[in-house]
Amino acid sequence: MTPPHASGTATAARTRLLDTASAIFYAEGIRHVGVDRVIAEAQVTRATFYRHFPSKEDLVLAHVEQRDQQIRSAVTEAFRTSTDPETLLIMMMAGIAEEICGPGFRGCPFINAAAEYPDPDHPVRQAVQAHRSWFRQTVMNLVVAAGCPDSEHATASLVLLRDGAMAGGDLDDPASVREHLMRMARAIVADGRKAA
């Protein structure tokens, strides 16, 4: 797959294409949305599209990587407000809880993309796995820093909780899912503290 833009600088047209595609992909799915639809809604020419994204697959990969970077940036910003690992774990879960209750929520963009790209060797699927590996490692680092003796179990529980909440937030009552997510996250963190 070719880099989305060789110079590394995002032009206004590239940003508009990526933002438009990301909104449509998230709301409606990836596979059945064609390039023509993205071009029309972004109000760019076909030549402009292909100058920035040599194929639809490049656009999809950029969509997944952009979402990953947005989340990493938000977590980095949150980490500037506290150094307490337990507080940061709860802040991460609270961010997920708020996303679930946000307007237009339609599940986890990474799980959604993975469902449409089942081949583990596909670059889109690998980008999804890179995000999940980063998230899991971030949680693990905080769990270890909090002194939890069974860090593997606590990490796996929090990642599973996040995945379940992302699915449940789309399928069930988001406010109820948010409440249970936060109660369970606090319980996992408290259990680790007690065990320590």
Tab-separated table of C-alpha atoms in Angstrom:
chain	number	residue	atom	x	y	z
A	1	MET	CA	0.000	0.000	0.000
A	2	THR	CA	1.261	3.466	-0.903
A	3	PRO	CA	1.606	6.202	1.715
A	4	PRO	CA	-1.514	8.387	1.676
A	5	HIS	CA	0.448	11.520	0.805
A	6	ALA	CA	4.115	11.386	-0.093
A	7	SER	CA	5.061	14.804	1.252
A	8	GLY	CA	3.546	14.041	4.650
A	9	THR	CA	1.641	17.316	4.684
A	10	ALA	CA	-2.136	17.172	4.736
A	11	THR	CA	-3.767	19.496	2.265
A	12	ALA	CA	-7.232	20.913	2.796
A	13	ALA	CA	-8.591	18.586	0.096
A	14	ARG	CA	-6.990	15.523	1.715
A	15	THR	CA	-8.365	16.488	5.105
A	16	ARG	CA	-11.827	17.012	3.639
A	17	LEU	CA	-11.698	13.660	1.838
A	18	LEU	CA	-10.561	11.823	4.953
A	19	ASP	CA	-13.064	13.516	7.261
A	20	THR	CA	-15.912	12.899	4.798
A	21	ALA	CA	-14.971	9.256	4.275
A	22	SER	CA	-14.532	8.644	7.993
A	23	ALA	CA	-17.994	10.012	8.760
A	24	ILE	CA	-19.624	7.882	6.046
A	25	PHE	CA	-17.619	4.741	6.843
A	26	TYR	CA	-18.496	5.000	10.526
A	27	ALA	CA	-22.201	5.685	9.954
A	28	GLU	CA	-22.811	3.216	7.117
A	29	GLY	CA	-19.950	0.744	6.915
A	30	ILE	CA	-16.898	0.628	4.685
A	31	ARG	CA	-17.274	-1.989	1.975
A	32	HIS	CA	-20.455	-0.751	0.284
A	33	VAL	CA	-19.434	2.947	0.221
A	34	GLY	CA	-17.818	3.699	-3.117
A	35	VAL	CA	-15.145	6.206	-4.027
A	36	ASP	CA	-17.656	8.169	-6.137
A	37	ARG	CA	-19.796	8.828	-3.074
A	38	VAL	CA	-16.819	10.107	-1.078
A	39	ILE	CA	-15.669	12.314	-3.975
A	40	ALA	CA	-19.151	13.801	-4.384
A	41	GLU	CA	-19.680	14.500	-0.687
A	42	ALA	CA	-16.179	15.898	-0.203
A	43	GLN	CA	-16.697	18.076	-3.287
A	44	VAL	CA	-13.369	17.292	-4.901
A	45	THR	CA	-12.396	16.012	-8.315
A	46	ARG	CA	-11.545	12.391	-9.048
A	47	ALA	CA	-7.981	13.490	-9.863
A	48	THR	CA	-7.711	15.142	-6.435
A	49	PHE	CA	-8.911	11.964	-4.746
A	50	TYR	CA	-6.374	9.760	-6.496
A	51	ARG	CA	-3.568	12.261	-5.923
A	52	HIS	CA	-4.037	11.802	-2.169
A	53	PHE	CA	-5.320	8.218	-2.039
A	54	PRO	CA	-4.153	5.910	-4.842
A	55	SER	CA	-6.952	3.474	-3.943
A	56	LYS	CA	-9.953	3.151	-1.692
A	57	GLU	CA	-7.913	0.812	0.491
A	58	ASP	CA	-5.426	3.635	1.135
A	59	LEU	CA	-8.334	5.833	2.221
A	60	VAL	CA	-9.698	3.161	4.555
A	61	LEU	CA	-6.268	2.651	6.094
A	62	ALA	CA	-5.901	6.414	6.610
A	63	HIS	CA	-9.359	6.442	8.251
A	64	VAL	CA	-8.356	3.747	10.769
A	65	GLU	CA	-4.960	5.321	11.455
A	66	GLN	CA	-6.491	8.773	11.935
A	67	ARG	CA	-8.931	7.428	14.531
A	68	ASP	CA	-6.062	5.657	16.278
A	69	GLN	CA	-4.054	8.892	16.440
A	70	GLN	CA	-7.056	10.832	17.765
A	71	ILE	CA	-7.466	8.371	20.627
A	72	ARG	CA	-3.753	8.278	21.414
A	73	SER	CA	-3.683	12.082	21.497
A	74	ALA	CA	-6.696	12.203	23.822
A	75	VAL	CA	-5.053	9.705	26.186
A	76	THR	CA	-1.767	11.633	26.111
A	77	GLU	CA	-3.661	14.811	26.965
A	78	ALA	CA	-5.489	13.074	29.834
A	79	PHE	CA	-2.171	11.803	31.197
A	80	ARG	CA	-1.019	15.398	31.600
A	81	THR	CA	-3.725	15.960	34.222
A	82	SER	CA	-2.686	13.204	36.638
A	83	THR	CA	0.109	10.764	37.413
A	84	ASP	CA	-1.996	8.436	39.568
A	85	PRO	CA	-2.453	5.164	37.609
A	86	GLU	CA	-5.813	4.327	39.191
A	87	THR	CA	-7.167	7.776	38.356
A	88	LEU	CA	-5.891	7.434	34.782
A	89	LEU	CA	-7.485	4.003	34.338
A	90	ILE	CA	-10.844	5.391	35.472
A	91	MET	CA	-10.371	8.429	33.214
A	92	MET	CA	-9.780	6.147	30.217
A	93	MET	CA	-12.920	4.158	30.978
A	94	ALA	CA	-14.878	7.381	31.526
A	95	GLY	CA	-13.772	8.588	28.091
A	96	ILE	CA	-15.111	5.371	26.567
A	97	ALA	CA	-18.335	5.751	28.567
A	98	GLU	CA	-18.842	9.271	27.204
A	99	GLU	CA	-18.169	8.120	23.641
A	100	ILE	CA	-20.850	5.442	24.000
A	101	CYS	CA	-23.412	8.094	24.906
A	102	GLY	CA	-22.297	10.545	22.214
A	103	PRO	CA	-24.460	11.483	19.234
A	104	GLY	CA	-24.260	9.099	16.281
A	105	PHE	CA	-22.458	6.373	18.227
A	106	ARG	CA	-22.381	3.179	16.153
A	107	GLY	CA	-20.004	0.918	17.972
A	108	CYS	CA	-16.234	0.684	17.969
A	109	PRO	CA	-14.725	1.917	14.690
A	110	PHE	CA	-11.897	-0.612	15.036
A	111	ILE	CA	-14.161	-3.604	15.656
A	112	ASN	CA	-16.371	-2.398	12.793
A	113	ALA	CA	-13.378	-2.191	10.437
A	114	ALA	CA	-12.056	-5.583	11.572
A	115	ALA	CA	-15.429	-7.167	10.782
A	116	GLU	CA	-15.133	-5.908	7.197
A	117	TYR	CA	-11.466	-6.870	6.825
A	118	PRO	CA	-11.163	-10.406	8.254
A	119	ASP	CA	-7.791	-11.212	6.635
A	120	PRO	CA	-5.219	-10.784	9.451
A	121	ASP	CA	-2.536	-9.846	6.897
A	122	HIS	CA	-4.509	-6.988	5.343
A	123	PRO	CA	-3.027	-3.552	6.205
A	124	VAL	CA	-6.388	-2.328	7.551
A	125	ARG	CA	-6.647	-5.301	9.900
A	126	GLN	CA	-3.029	-4.797	10.954
A	127	ALA	CA	-3.778	-1.134	11.744
A	128	VAL	CA	-6.693	-2.286	13.904
A	129	GLN	CA	-4.398	-4.740	15.695
A	130	ALA	CA	-1.775	-2.030	16.207
A	131	HIS	CA	-4.387	0.132	17.938
A	132	ARG	CA	-5.552	-2.744	20.117
A	133	SER	CA	-1.980	-3.637	21.058
A	134	TRP	CA	-1.325	-0.020	22.039
A	135	PHE	CA	-4.538	0.138	24.095
A	136	ARG	CA	-3.815	-3.157	25.839
A	137	GLN	CA	-0.233	-2.119	26.639
A	138	THR	CA	-1.380	1.273	27.936
A	139	VAL	CA	-3.859	-0.427	30.264
A	140	MET	CA	-1.225	-2.965	31.332
A	141	ASN	CA	1.275	-0.209	32.156
A	142	LEU	CA	-1.288	1.533	34.356
A	143	VAL	CA	-2.381	-1.696	36.048
A	144	VAL	CA	1.246	-2.563	36.845
A	145	ALA	CA	1.924	0.987	38.073
A	146	ALA	CA	-1.125	0.702	40.327
A	147	GLY	CA	0.484	-2.344	41.964
A	148	CYS	CA	-2.098	-4.917	40.939
A	149	PRO	CA	-0.571	-8.370	41.580
A	150	ASP	CA	-2.523	-10.090	38.777
A	151	SER	CA	-1.874	-7.525	36.074
A	152	GLU	CA	-2.639	-9.916	33.194
A	153	HIS	CA	-6.115	-10.678	34.522
A	154	ALA	CA	-6.923	-7.053	35.337
A	155	THR	CA	-5.735	-5.911	31.896
A	156	ALA	CA	-7.677	-8.618	30.077
A	157	SER	CA	-10.779	-7.771	32.121
A	158	LEU	CA	-10.589	-4.044	31.328
A	159	VAL	CA	-9.996	-4.655	27.601
A	160	LEU	CA	-12.897	-7.105	27.496
A	161	LEU	CA	-15.047	-4.630	29.401
A	162	ARG	CA	-14.204	-1.931	26.861
A	163	ASP	CA	-15.047	-4.209	23.917
A	164	GLY	CA	-18.332	-5.314	25.452
A	165	ALA	CA	-19.326	-1.752	26.297
A	166	MET	CA	-18.574	-0.620	22.738
A	167	ALA	CA	-20.858	-3.326	21.345
A	168	GLY	CA	-23.521	-2.879	24.015
A	169	GLY	CA	-23.529	0.901	23.639
A	170	ASP	CA	-24.651	0.452	20.033
A	171	LEU	CA	-27.160	-2.330	20.675
A	172	ASP	CA	-28.612	-1.501	24.091
A	173	ASP	CA	-29.442	1.578	26.150
A	174	PRO	CA	-26.223	3.651	26.096
A	175	ALA	CA	-26.848	5.300	29.475
A	176	SER	CA	-27.284	1.920	31.131
A	177	VAL	CA	-24.162	0.553	29.429
A	178	ARG	CA	-22.201	3.618	30.555
A	179	GLU	CA	-23.331	3.143	34.165
A	180	HIS	CA	-22.378	-0.551	34.225
A	181	LEU	CA	-19.082	0.096	32.455
A	182	MET	CA	-18.023	2.576	35.114
A	183	ARG	CA	-19.199	0.423	38.030
A	184	MET	CA	-17.328	-2.606	36.700
A	185	ALA	CA	-14.177	-0.611	35.869
A	186	ARG	CA	-14.098	0.813	39.399
A	187	ALA	CA	-14.626	-2.678	40.831
A	188	ILE	CA	-11.718	-4.126	38.796
A	189	VAL	CA	-9.420	-1.304	39.895
A	190	ALA	CA	-10.547	-1.658	43.520
A	191	ASP	CA	-10.031	-5.437	43.429
A	192	GLY	CA	-6.474	-4.897	42.244
A	193	ARG	CA	-5.881	-2.410	45.036
A	194	LYS	CA	-7.247	-4.825	47.661
A	195	ALA	CA	-5.226	-7.738	46.320
A	196	ALA	CA	-2.091	-5.630	46.432
